[in-house]
Coordinates of C-alpha atoms and ligand atoms in Angstrom, one line a residue:
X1 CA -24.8 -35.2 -6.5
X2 CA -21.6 -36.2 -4.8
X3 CA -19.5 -33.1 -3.3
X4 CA -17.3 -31.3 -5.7
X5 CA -13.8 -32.8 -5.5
X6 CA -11.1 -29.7 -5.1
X7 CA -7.5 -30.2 -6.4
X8 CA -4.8 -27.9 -3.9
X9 CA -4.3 -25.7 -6.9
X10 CA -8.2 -25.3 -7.8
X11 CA -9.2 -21.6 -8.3
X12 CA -12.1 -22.1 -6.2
X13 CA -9.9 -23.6 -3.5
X14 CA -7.7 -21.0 -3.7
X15 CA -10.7 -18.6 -3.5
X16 CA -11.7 -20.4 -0.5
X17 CA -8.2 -19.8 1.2
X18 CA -8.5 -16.5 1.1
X19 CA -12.2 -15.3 1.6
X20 CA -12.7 -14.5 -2.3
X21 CA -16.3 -13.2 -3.6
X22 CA -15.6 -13.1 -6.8
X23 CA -13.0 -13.4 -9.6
X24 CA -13.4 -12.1 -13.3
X25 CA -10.7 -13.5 -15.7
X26 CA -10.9 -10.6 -19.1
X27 CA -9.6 -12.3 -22.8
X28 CA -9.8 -10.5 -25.5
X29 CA -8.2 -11.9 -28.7
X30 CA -8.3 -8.8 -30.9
X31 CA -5.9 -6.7 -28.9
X32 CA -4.2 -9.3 -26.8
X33 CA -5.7 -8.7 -23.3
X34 CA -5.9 -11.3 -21.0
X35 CA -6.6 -9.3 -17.6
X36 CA -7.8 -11.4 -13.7
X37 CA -9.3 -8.5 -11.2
X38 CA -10.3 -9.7 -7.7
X39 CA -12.8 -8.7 -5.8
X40 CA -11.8 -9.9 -2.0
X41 CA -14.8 -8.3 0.0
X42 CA -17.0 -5.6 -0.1
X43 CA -18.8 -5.6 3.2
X44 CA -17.8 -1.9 3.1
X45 CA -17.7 -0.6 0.3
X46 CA -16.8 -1.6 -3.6
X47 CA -13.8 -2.7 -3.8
X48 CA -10.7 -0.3 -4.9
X49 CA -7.4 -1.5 -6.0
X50 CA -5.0 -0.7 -8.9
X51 CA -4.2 -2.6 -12.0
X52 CA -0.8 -3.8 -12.6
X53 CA 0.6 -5.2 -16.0
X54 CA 3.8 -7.2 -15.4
X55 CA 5.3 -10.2 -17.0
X56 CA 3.8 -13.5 -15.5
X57 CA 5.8 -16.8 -16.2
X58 CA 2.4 -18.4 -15.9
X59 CA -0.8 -18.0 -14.9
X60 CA -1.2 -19.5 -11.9
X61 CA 1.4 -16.9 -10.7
X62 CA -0.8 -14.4 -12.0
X63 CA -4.1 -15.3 -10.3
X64 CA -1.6 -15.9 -6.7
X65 CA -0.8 -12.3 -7.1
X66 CA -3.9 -11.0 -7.4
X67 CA -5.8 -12.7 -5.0
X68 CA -3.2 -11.9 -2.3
X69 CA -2.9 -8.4 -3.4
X70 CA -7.0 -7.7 -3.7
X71 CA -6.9 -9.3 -0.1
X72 CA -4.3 -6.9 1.1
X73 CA -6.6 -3.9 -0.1
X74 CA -9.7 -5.5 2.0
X75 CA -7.5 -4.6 5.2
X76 CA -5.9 -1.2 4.3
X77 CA -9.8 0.4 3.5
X78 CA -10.5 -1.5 6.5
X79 CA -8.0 -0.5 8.8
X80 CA -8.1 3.0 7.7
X81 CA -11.2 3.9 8.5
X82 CA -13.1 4.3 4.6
X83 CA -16.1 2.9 3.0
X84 CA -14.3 0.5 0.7
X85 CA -13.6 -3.5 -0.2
X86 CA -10.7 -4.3 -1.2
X87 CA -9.7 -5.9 -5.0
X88 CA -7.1 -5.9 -7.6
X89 CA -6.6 -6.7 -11.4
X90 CA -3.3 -7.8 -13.5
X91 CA -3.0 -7.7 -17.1
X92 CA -0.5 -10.4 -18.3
X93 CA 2.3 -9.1 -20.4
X94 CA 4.9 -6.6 -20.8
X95 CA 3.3 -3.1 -20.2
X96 CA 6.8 -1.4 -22.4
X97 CA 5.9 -3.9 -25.6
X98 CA 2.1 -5.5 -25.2
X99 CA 0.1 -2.2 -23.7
X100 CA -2.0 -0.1 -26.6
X101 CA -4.7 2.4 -25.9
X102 CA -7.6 -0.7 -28.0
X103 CA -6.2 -2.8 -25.1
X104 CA -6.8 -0.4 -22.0
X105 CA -10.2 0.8 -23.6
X106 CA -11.8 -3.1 -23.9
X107 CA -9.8 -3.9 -20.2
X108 CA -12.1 -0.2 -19.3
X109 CA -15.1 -2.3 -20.8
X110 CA -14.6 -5.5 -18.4
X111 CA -14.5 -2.8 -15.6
X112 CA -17.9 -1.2 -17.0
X113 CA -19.7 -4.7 -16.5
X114 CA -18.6 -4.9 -12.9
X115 CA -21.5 -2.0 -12.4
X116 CA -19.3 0.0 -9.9
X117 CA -18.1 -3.4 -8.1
X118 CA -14.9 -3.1 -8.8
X119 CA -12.7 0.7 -8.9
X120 CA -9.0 0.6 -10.6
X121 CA -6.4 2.7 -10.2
X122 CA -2.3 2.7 -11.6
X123 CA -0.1 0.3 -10.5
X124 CA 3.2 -1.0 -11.4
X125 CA 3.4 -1.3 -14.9
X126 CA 0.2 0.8 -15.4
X127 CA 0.2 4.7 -15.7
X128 CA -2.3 8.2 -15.6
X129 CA -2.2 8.0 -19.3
X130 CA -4.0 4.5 -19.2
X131 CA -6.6 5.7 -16.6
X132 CA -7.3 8.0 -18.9
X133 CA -8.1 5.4 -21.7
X134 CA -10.0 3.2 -19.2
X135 CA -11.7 6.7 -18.1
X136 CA -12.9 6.6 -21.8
X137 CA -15.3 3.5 -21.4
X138 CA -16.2 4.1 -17.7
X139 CA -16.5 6.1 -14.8
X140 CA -14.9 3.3 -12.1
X141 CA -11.5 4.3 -12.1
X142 CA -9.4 7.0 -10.4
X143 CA -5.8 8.2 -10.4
X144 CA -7.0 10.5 -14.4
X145 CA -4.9 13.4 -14.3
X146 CA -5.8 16.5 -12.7
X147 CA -7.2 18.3 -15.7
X148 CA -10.2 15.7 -15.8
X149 CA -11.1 15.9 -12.7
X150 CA -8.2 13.7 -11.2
X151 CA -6.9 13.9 -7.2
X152 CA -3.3 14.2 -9.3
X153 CA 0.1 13.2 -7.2
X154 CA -0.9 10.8 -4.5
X155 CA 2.6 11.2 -2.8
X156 CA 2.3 14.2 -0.5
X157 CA -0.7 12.5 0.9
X158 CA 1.1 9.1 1.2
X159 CA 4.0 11.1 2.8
X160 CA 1.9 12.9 5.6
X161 CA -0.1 9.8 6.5
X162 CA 4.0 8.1 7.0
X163 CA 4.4 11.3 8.9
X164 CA 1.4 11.0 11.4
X165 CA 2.4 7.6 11.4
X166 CA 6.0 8.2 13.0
X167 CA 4.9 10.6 15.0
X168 CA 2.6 8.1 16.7
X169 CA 5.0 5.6 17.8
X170 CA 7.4 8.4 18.7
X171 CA 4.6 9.8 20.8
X172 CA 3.8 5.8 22.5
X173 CA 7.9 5.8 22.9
X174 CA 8.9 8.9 24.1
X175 CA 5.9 10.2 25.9
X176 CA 4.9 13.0 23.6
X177 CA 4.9 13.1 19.6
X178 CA 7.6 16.2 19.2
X179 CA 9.6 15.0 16.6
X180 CA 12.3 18.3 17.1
X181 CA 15.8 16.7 17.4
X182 CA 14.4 13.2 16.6
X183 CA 16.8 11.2 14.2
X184 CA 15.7 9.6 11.1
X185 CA 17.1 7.8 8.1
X186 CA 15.0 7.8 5.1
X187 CA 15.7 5.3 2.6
X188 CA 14.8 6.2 -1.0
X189 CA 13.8 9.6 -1.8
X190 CA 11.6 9.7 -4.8
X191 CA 7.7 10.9 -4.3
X192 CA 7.0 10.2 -1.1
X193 CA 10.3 9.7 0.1
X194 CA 11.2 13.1 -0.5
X195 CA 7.6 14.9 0.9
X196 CA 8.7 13.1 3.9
X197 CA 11.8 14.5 4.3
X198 CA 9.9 17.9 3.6
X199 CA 7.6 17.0 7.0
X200 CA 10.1 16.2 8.9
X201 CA 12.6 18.9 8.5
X202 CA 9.9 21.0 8.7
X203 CA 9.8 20.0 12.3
X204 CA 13.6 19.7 13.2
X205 CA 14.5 16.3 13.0
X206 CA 17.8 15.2 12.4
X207 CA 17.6 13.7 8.7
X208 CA 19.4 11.3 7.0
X209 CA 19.0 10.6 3.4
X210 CA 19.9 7.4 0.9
X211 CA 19.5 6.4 -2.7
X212 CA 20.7 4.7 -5.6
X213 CA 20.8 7.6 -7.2
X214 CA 23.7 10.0 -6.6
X215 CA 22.9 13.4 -8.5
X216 CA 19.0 13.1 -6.7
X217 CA 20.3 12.2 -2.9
X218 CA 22.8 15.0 -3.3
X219 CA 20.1 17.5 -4.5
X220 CA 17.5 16.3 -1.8
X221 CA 19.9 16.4 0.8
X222 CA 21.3 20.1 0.1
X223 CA 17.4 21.5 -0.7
X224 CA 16.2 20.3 3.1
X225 CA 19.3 20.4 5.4
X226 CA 19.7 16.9 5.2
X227 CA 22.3 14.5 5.8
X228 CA 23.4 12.1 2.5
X229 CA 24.3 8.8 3.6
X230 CA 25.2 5.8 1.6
X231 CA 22.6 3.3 0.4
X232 CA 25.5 0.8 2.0
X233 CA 25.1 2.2 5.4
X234 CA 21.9 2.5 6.5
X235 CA 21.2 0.4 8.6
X236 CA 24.4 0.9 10.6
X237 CA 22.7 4.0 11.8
X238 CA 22.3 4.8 15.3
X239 CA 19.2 6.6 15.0
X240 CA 15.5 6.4 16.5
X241 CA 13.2 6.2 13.4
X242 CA 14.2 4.1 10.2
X243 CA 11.4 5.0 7.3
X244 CA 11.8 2.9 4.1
X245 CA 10.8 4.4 1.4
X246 CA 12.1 2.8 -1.6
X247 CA 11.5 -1.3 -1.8
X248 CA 10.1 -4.0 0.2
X249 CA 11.5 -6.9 2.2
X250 CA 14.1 -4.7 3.8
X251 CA 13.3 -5.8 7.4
X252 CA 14.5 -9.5 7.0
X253 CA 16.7 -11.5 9.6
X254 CA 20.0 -10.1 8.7
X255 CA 18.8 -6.1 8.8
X256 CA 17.0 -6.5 11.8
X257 CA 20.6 -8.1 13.0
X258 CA 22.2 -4.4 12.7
X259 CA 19.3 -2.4 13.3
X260 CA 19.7 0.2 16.1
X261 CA 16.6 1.9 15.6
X262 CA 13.8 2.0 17.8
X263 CA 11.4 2.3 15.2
X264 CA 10.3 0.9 11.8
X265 CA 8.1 3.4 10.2
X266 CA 8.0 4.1 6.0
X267 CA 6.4 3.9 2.9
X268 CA 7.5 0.8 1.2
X269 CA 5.0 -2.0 0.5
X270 CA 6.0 -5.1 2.3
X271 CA 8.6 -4.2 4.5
X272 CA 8.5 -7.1 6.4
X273 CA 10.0 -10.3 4.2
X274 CA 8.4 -12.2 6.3
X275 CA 5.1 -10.9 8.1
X276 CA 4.6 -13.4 10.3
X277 CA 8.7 -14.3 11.2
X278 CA 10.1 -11.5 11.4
X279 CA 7.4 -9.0 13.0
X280 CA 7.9 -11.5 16.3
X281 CA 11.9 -10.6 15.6
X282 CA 10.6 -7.2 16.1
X283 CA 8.9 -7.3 19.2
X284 CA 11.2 -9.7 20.3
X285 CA 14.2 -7.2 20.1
X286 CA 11.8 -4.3 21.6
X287 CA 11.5 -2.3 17.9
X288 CA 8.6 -0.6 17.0
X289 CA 7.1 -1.3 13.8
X290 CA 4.3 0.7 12.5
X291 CA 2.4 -1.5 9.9
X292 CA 3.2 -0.7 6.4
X293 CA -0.3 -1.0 4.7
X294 CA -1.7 1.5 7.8
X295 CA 0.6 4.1 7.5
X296 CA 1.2 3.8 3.7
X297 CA -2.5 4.1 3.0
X298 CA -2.3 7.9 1.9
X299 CA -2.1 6.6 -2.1
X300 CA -5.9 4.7 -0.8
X301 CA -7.2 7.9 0.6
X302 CA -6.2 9.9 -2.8
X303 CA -8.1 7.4 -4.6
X304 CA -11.4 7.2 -2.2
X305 CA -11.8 11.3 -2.4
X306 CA -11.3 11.4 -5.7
X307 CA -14.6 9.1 -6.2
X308 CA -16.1 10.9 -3.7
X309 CA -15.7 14.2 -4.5
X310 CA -13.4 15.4 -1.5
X311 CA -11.4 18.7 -1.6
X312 CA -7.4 18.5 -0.9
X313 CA -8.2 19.7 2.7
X314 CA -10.4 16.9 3.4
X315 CA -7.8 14.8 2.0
X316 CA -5.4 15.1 4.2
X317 CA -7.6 15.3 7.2
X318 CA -7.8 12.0 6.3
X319 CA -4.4 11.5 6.3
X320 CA -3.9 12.7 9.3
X321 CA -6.4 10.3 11.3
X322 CA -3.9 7.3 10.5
X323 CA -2.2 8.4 13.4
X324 CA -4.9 8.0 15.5
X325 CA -5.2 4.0 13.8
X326 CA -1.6 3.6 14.1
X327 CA -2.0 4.6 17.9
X328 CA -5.1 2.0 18.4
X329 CA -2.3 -0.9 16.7
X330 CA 0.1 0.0 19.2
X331 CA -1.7 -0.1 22.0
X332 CA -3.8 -3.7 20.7
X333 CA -0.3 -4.8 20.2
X334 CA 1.1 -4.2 23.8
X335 CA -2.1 -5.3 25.7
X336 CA -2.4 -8.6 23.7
X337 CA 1.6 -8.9 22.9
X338 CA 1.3 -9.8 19.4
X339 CA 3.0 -8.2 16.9
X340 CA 1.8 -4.8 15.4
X341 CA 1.2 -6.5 12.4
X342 CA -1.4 -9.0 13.8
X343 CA -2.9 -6.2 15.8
X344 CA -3.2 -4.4 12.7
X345 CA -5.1 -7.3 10.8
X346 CA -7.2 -8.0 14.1
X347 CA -9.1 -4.6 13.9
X348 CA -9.4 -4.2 10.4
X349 CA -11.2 -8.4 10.5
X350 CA -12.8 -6.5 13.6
X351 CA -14.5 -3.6 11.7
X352 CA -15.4 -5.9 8.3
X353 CA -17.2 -8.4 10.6
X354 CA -19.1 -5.6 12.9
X355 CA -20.7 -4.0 9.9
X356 CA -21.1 -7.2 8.0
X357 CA -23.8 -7.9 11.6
X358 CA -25.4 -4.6 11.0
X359 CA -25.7 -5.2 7.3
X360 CA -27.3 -8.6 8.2
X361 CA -29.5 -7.1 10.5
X362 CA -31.4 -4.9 8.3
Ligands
NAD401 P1 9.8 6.3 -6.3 O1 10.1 5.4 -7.4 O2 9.4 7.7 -6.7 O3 11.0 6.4 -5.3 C1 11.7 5.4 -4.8 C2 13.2 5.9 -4.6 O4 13.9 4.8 -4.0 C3 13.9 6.2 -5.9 O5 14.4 7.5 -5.8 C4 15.0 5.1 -6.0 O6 16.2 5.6 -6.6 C5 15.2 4.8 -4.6 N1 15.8 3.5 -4.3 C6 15.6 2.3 -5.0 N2 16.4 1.4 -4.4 C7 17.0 1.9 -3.3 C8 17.9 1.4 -2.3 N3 18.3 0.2 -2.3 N4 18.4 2.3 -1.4 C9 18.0 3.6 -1.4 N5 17.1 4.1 -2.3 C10 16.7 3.3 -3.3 O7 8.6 5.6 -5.5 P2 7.6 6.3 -4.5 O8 6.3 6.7 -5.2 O9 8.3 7.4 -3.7 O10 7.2 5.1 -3.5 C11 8.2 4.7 -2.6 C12 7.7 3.4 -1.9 O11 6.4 3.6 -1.3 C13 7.4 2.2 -2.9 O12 7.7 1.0 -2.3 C14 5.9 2.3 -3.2 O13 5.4 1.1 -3.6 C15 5.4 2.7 -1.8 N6 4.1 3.5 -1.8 C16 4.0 4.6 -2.6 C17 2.8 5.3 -2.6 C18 2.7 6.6 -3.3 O14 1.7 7.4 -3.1 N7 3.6 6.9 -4.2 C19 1.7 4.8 -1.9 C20 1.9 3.7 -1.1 C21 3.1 3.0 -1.1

């Protein structure tokens, strides 16, 4: 039989791009569901990642989306350090109008065949009431609410493992990781970005505060000694540590124009609106940037004890060893000069293709 002729826009090309195992695309007519999860790798572990229900214009942007998310959650298990794979699922449609319990309960049932291959969690779009309904036809899914057996808020987590983070580039900047008189704008202080600010005061750092929204930046700012700043500003600020906390793509050629900061270090997903681009513009203009999906991988670690029984304590010992990865990235990055984002990725290929030898092996 000839070879199998691939068109650019083939799934199995695109699988191919991107290291894909396996992809399971969910329709069900009866309550509407049309679902794609991802699983990317699981050399180390099944593979964890949340579900999000959002809009698609079509589905090819649908199954983009999920195979570069899933891939994204191969490297943050990786890179932190946990016995995971990385994968993802979206539901197509408009979780405010489309979403019903039927719906989350036959997507639960898709996740049931997958025999433990594949572990959800909320996303965007998704909520703890849905794991709930998904908890209803299977065990493979975490973020339930506390009362059944849940790990509850992932924030504080996600905030101390931002905090560890900071402190580790403050510590390969400065010499030690004292963050006492340290200056820091926080963008966005919602779940974690509040927590943060919680940490960090805690410690005496000079804090600044922004956020779209007044009445809460006001409140936040008064509650921890902080200073409120305007969302406008921000990046005017002469200070040493910028954490963003609210959206992504705010390091992108014009910010990084009027940054004075010597470090990038927050919560946000993407940061970078260009990976590749503008993490060279980073090392280029001597700013440290501590990878986004390493130091934001608290929400991961939440997730992982919760299927593995861990208490709160153990939790955030976990946390706390990001600083220890986030110190490995730095030094990677300085002794190869690449950016700490490629560093980052390096180790975490590193790790997936060691223990893929030993599994071979046995
Ligand atoms: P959140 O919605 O609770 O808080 C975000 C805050 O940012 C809100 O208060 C919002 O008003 C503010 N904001 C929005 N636009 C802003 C702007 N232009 N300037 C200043 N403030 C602005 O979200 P969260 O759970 O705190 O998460 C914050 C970020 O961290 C998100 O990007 C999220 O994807 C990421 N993240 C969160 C977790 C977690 O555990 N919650 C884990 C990993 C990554």
């Amino acid at each position: 039989m000839p070879p199998l002729s691939l068109e650019d826009s083939s799934v199995f090309k695109q699988m191919g791009q991107y290291g894909h195992q396996n992809i399971v695309f969910c329709n069900d007519e009866e309550t509407g569901l049309k679902a794609i999860i991802a699983i990317h790798d699981t050399t180390l572990g099944p593979a964890l990642g949340g579900t999000r229900m959002w809009t698609y214009k079509t589905e090819t942007e649908a199954l983009q989306d999920v195979l570069r998310l899933s891939r994204g959650m191969t490297y943050k298990a990786a890179i932190t350090g946990l016995n995971l794979g990385g994968g993802k699922a979206v539901i197509i449609g408009d979780s405010r109008t489309d979403k019903t319990e039927a719906m989350m309960r036959r997507y639960g049932k898709f996740i049931k065949n997958l025999n433990g291959a594949f572990i959800t969690a909320e996303d965007v779009g998704t909520s703890p009431k849905d794991m709930e309904y998904i908890r209803m036809e299977t065990q493979y899914v975490t973020g339930v609410p506390e009362t059944l057996g849940g790990s509850g808020d992932p924030s504080p987590v996600t905030a101390k493992g931002v905090y560890m983070g900071i402190k580790a580039c403050v510590k390969e900047l400065f010499g030690n990781d004292s963050l006492a008189g340290k200056s820091v704008a926080v963008q966005g202080i919602g779940h974690v970005g509040e927590n943060l600010v919680h940490l960090l005061r805690e410690e005496n750092a000079k804090v600044y505060v922004s956020d779209i929204d007044e009445e809460r930046l006001n409140t936040v700012a008064k509650k921890y000694g902080a200073e409120a700043v305007s969302h406008h500003n921000i990046f005017d600020l002469d200070v040493d540590i910028y954490a963003p906390c609210a959206l992504g793509a705010t390091v992108n050629t014009e910010t990084i124009k009027q940054m004075k900061c010597a470090i990038i270090a927050g919560a946000a997903n993407n940061q970078l609106a260009d990976e590749e681009v503008h993490g060279k513009m980073l090392l280029e203009k001597g700013i440290l940037y501590a990878p986004d999906y390493l130091i934001n991988a608290g929400g991961l670690i939440n997730c992982y004890s919760e299927i593995a029984g861990f208490s709160k304590k153990r939790t955030m010992q976990l946390a706390e060893n990001i600083y220890e990865a986030t110190r490995n990235v730095l030094q990677k990055s300085k002794t190869e000069k690449i950016s700490t984002s490629e560093a980052a990725n390096k180790i975490a290929e590193k790790r997936i293709e060691d223990i893929k030898k030993i599994k071979a092996s046995f």
